[in-house]
């Protein structure tokens, strides 16, 4: 079922306008495509299923996929009885790394029969994912001389696997190898494959070391306009890959905007691209995504950067979380996006403790356009329009409602009311500007959703159009309804930087927030990283706006989303992995989280753009990533397979469900062997404490490893902000390490004070800080408790 198409209906007050905007590339292509192509192929009642097989019944071959597939084909032949074996099922992929089993085209009856087999753990119909510079690297403190870059040689011994829409290396210097770059590490087994439009010999090098495609699952939903290829027909994959590890490209810019040297977070690291998403108005199927992750694990990548998300209701149903579980046990760090559904309550995605879930924040740069009204008032518009038409003369201003469409939908504006005018649209996607242009308008001012607060997105318009904040939009709307209203754009194409910008970083309004709806005790998102107005490489196969009617092609594009925040963390993790080869993925994540910062460049707490108020752990996780400090965190919180199994046991998962994640066979007493830990005892570098009653006392245990240079370090604890309405007892209150034992345990007992009963608040936050005088190991604390039961008034 092409779920992504549901997202294309933009209605006023839509809860997810930003998700829609980010899917621009997909939307446009959908619009341009004959409608029937968007429908799944009605192939009888056959659809794609993921079949999870118990390890003890799985073929014992891992790298030889042809043999695996033959084995699963005969398994199907032997298992399906005469009555239901037609039409003969076909296997799309067989998997040994990202999950154990295969993806096949089956009828519902065949699927049900398979699921009843003892050798089969689960059979799930596949779903479709949504896809969710360069100044970001200097903003992050990643100069050629910064400690993390020098200690890791820019991450040159690491390969980052990018699971996305492919890569566009033609004429893109971001993916060029410099002549000092040797071959990739020997542990990497991947390669580039050729296609008619992708010459692996020509495009691949010591920078782009892998390029493969997995698009069979997608072919059942629609025809790609091109033969299968690693080439990026969308732009998203190219953008994300160059954010993670693009080589430095001087004088990069987007129509003059954001001019400077564009480079990835780990500009020395290698890129292996796995194309699993289409560029034809479609997201990514679960079978293709699993195939990409499967291949990347088999190839031996060091980091997996997966900028796509899916909101399954259980970890064992989510192929990215399953694949990530396996990857992490192979020592691969996995970063995933929080999602772009903010600022609503608790829509955050990527909820497992074994992935690093990244939210999006701003940098100290904005693309502003002064909007002047006839009444003399000036507002700040945001836009990446760079047309050369000399603007600046007043034009009549008309409200979209009075011209046929409040949100300026294409085809709905009355040209006789719009011609030569600037139109105010209440909210709108990229194509609102297009709609105004089509109707003969001179420009568009587009309001933002109410939930966005102070945020208005600078979009890659190809028509004079700007976004304004909700509050400004309302004033402009009111003015547009006065007689003879006029407006003008003072000038396009300015970049305000540094002191001229508001404090940064701020949490982007669209960045999805906690709490974690599956496991509230695991704080999500984990961290924030730059995800607003990021310049990075773009495909030559699609326009920067993603609109099909936009014929422009660019080498660099500016884009926003948690998809863009995620590869920043992937690049940083790749460098950490090189600089600290003995750290596990959990320890790398711990180092990133406990050293993250919480103050903006004005010295105040990092703000949430949606509310203008201080952001808490549900908005920013542990804080903003601080790459160089992550190199020397002092203490780290580790987690291994045993801990993750204990964790899923504490969630109440059955042995079958656990086996889906681990790739083992169901072990009936697995959880009693793992002791009776509570979910909150998972060794996470953050505390999310969920009170069910006011009187509860909640104890959570943790273990920390000393990775500082002083083996005899002594750590004492404090809180970042004084507890108000709650208390916590830390035991022991001092951690005395010695050379023989670098790992120590402690526990914290949280309780609420009676005052919270009468408070209107149901949440408090602070942070637990361990310090030895040199390091500060900071773990966010967030406590939630039930709202007071309203007293029943007697009338
Ligand atoms: C691919 O590129 C290489 C190197 O530029 C060239 O020698 C080869 O002929 C090309 N192959 C095809 C099929 O175009
Ligand atoms: C895909 O293309 C093939 C051959 O052109 C055609 O038979 C098939 O119906 C197409 N499928 C869809 C979903 O458009
Ligand atoms: C806009 O006009 C409406 C109706 O007159 C009024 O209620 C509202 O306060 C005005 N809003 C602004 C921002 O001026
Ligand atoms: C190190 O200390 C921890 C916690 O106090 C303890 O559980 C562990 O057994 C100790 N390990 C060694 C090798 O002494
Ligand atoms: C809460 O409010 C009730 C009623 O106003 C009062 O009787 C009680 O003492 C208050 N409790 C606390 C802990 O302040």
PDB file of C-alpha atoms and ligand atoms in Angstrom, residues 471 474-475 477-478, ligand 3:
ATOM      1  CA  UNK A 471       1.881  35.661  13.998  1.00  0.00           C
ATOM      2  CA  UNK A 474      -2.060  36.922  10.680  1.00  0.00           C
ATOM      3  CA  UNK A 475      -1.184  40.598  10.627  1.00  0.00           C
ATOM      4  CA  UNK A 477      -3.716  38.631   6.306  1.00  0.00           C
ATOM      5  CA  UNK A 478      -5.655  41.295   8.192  1.00  0.00           C
TER       6      UNK A 478
HETATM    7  C1  LIG B   3      -7.052  40.135  12.705  1.00  0.00           C
HETATM    8  O1  LIG B   3      -8.407  40.477  12.609  1.00  0.00           O
HETATM    9  C2  LIG B   3      -9.260  39.717  13.445  1.00  0.00           C
HETATM   10  C3  LIG B   3     -10.699  40.054  13.129  1.00  0.00           C
HETATM   11  O2  LIG B   3     -10.867  41.448  13.011  1.00  0.00           O
HETATM   12  C4  LIG B   3      -8.899  40.031  14.899  1.00  0.00           C
HETATM   13  O3  LIG B   3      -9.697  39.277  15.779  1.00  0.00           O
HETATM   14  C5  LIG B   3      -7.442  39.662  15.126  1.00  0.00           C
HETATM   15  O4  LIG B   3      -7.033  40.018  16.425  1.00  0.00           O
HETATM   16  C6  LIG B   3      -6.553  40.350  14.117  1.00  0.00           C
HETATM   17  N1  LIG B   3      -5.214  39.765  14.258  1.00  0.00           N
HETATM   18  C7  LIG B   3      -4.114  40.483  14.237  1.00  0.00           C
HETATM   19  C8  LIG B   3      -2.866  39.739  14.432  1.00  0.00           C
HETATM   20  O5  LIG B   3      -4.108  41.686  14.074  1.00  0.00           O
END
